[in-house]
N, C-alpha and C. Protein backbone atom coordinates (compact mmCIF):
# COMPACT_ATOMS: atom_id res chain seq x y z
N UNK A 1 36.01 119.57 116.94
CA UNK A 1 36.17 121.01 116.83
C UNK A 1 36.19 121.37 115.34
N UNK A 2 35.11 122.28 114.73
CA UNK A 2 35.26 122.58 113.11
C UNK A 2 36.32 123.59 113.40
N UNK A 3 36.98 124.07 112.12
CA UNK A 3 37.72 124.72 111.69
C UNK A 3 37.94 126.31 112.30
N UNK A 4 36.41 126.59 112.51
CA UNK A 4 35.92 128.04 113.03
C UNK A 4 35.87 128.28 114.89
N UNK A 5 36.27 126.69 115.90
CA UNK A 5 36.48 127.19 117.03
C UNK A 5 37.76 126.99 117.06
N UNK A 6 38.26 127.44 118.74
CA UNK A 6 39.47 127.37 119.26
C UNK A 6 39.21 126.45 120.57
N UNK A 7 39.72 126.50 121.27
CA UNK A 7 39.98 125.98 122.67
C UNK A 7 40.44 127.30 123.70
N UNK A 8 39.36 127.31 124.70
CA UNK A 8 39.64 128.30 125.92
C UNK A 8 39.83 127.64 126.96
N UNK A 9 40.68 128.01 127.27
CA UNK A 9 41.07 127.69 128.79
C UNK A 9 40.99 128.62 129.95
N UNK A 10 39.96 128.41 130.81
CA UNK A 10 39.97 129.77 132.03
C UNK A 10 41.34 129.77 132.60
N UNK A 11 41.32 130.94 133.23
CA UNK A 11 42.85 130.85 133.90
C UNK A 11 42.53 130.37 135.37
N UNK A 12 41.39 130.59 135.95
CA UNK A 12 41.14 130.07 137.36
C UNK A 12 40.87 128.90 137.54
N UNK A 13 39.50 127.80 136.68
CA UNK A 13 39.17 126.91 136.76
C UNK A 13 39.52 125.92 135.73
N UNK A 14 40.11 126.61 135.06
CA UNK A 14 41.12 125.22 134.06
C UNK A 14 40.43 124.80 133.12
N UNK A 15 39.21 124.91 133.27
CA UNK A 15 38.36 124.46 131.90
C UNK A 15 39.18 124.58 130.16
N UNK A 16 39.15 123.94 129.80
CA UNK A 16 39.22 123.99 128.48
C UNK A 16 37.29 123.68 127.60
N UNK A 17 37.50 124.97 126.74
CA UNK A 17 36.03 125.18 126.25
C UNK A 17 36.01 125.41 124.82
N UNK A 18 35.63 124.64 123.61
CA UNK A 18 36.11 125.26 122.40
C UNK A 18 34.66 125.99 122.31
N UNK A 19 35.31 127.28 121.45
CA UNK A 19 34.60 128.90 121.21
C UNK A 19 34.93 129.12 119.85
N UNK A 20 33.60 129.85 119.25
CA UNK A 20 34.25 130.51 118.29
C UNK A 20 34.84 131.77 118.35
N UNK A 21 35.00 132.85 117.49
CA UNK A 21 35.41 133.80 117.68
C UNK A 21 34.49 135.13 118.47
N UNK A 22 33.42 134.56 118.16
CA UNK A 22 31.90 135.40 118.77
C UNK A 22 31.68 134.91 120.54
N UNK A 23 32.10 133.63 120.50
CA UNK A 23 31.63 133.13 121.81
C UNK A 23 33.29 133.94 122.68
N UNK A 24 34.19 133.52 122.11
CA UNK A 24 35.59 134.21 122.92
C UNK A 24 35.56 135.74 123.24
N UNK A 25 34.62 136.28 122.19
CA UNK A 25 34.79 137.54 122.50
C UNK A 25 34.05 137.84 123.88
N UNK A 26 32.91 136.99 123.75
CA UNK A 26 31.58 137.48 125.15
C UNK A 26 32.08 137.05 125.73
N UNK A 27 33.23 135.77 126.46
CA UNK A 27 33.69 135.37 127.54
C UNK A 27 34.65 136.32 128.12
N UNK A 28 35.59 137.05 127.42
CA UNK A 28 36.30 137.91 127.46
C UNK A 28 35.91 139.12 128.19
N UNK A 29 34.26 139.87 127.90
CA UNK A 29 33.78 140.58 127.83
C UNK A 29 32.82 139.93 129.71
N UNK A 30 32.32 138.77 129.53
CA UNK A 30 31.29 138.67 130.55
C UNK A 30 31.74 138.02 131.50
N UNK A 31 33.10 137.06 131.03
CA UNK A 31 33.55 135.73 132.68
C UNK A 31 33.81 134.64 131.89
N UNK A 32 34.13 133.34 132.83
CA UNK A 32 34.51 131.95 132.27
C UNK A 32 32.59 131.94 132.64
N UNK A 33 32.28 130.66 131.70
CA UNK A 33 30.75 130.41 131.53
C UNK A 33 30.75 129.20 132.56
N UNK A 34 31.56 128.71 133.02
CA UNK A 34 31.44 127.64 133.83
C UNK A 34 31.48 128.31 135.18
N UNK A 35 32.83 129.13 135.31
CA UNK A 35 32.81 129.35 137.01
C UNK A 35 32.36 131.08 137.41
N UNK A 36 32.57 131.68 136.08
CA UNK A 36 31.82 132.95 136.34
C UNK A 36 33.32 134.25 136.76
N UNK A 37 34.59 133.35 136.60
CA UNK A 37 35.68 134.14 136.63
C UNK A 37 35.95 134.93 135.83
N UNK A 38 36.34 136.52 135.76
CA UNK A 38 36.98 137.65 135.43
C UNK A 38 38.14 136.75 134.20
N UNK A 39 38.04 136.38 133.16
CA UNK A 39 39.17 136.34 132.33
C UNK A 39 40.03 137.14 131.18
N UNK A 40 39.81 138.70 131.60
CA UNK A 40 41.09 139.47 131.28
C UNK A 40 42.18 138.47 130.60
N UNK A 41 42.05 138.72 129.08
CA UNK A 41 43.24 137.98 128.01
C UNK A 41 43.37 136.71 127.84
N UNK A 42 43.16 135.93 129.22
CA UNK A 42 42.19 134.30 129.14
C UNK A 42 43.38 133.38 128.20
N UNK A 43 43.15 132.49 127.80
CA UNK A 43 44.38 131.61 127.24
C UNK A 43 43.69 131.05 125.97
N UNK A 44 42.94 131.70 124.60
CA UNK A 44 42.67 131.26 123.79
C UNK A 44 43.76 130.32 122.90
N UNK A 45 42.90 129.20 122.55
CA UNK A 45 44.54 128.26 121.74
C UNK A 45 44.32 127.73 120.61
N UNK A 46 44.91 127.45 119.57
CA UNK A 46 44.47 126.42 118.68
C UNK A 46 43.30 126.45 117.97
């Protein structure tokens, strides 16, 4: 993980996904990219 991602975690399917700040925003905005879940505030970390 460089300096510039985080780690997402869906809240439905548990995935942990490192994002940058551009990719967190569109997941936020479009679903988890794996299962396609609604993640409203989502568990960005680290």
């Amino acid at each position: 993980m460089t300096p510039h991602e985080r780690e997402f975690t869906c809240p439905d399917c548990g995935r942990e996904i490192p994002v940058t700040e551009a990719m967190l925003e569109a997941t936020l905005r479009h679903g988890c990219p794996v299962c396609g879940a609604t993640v409203e505030g989502g568990q960005p970390t680290a």
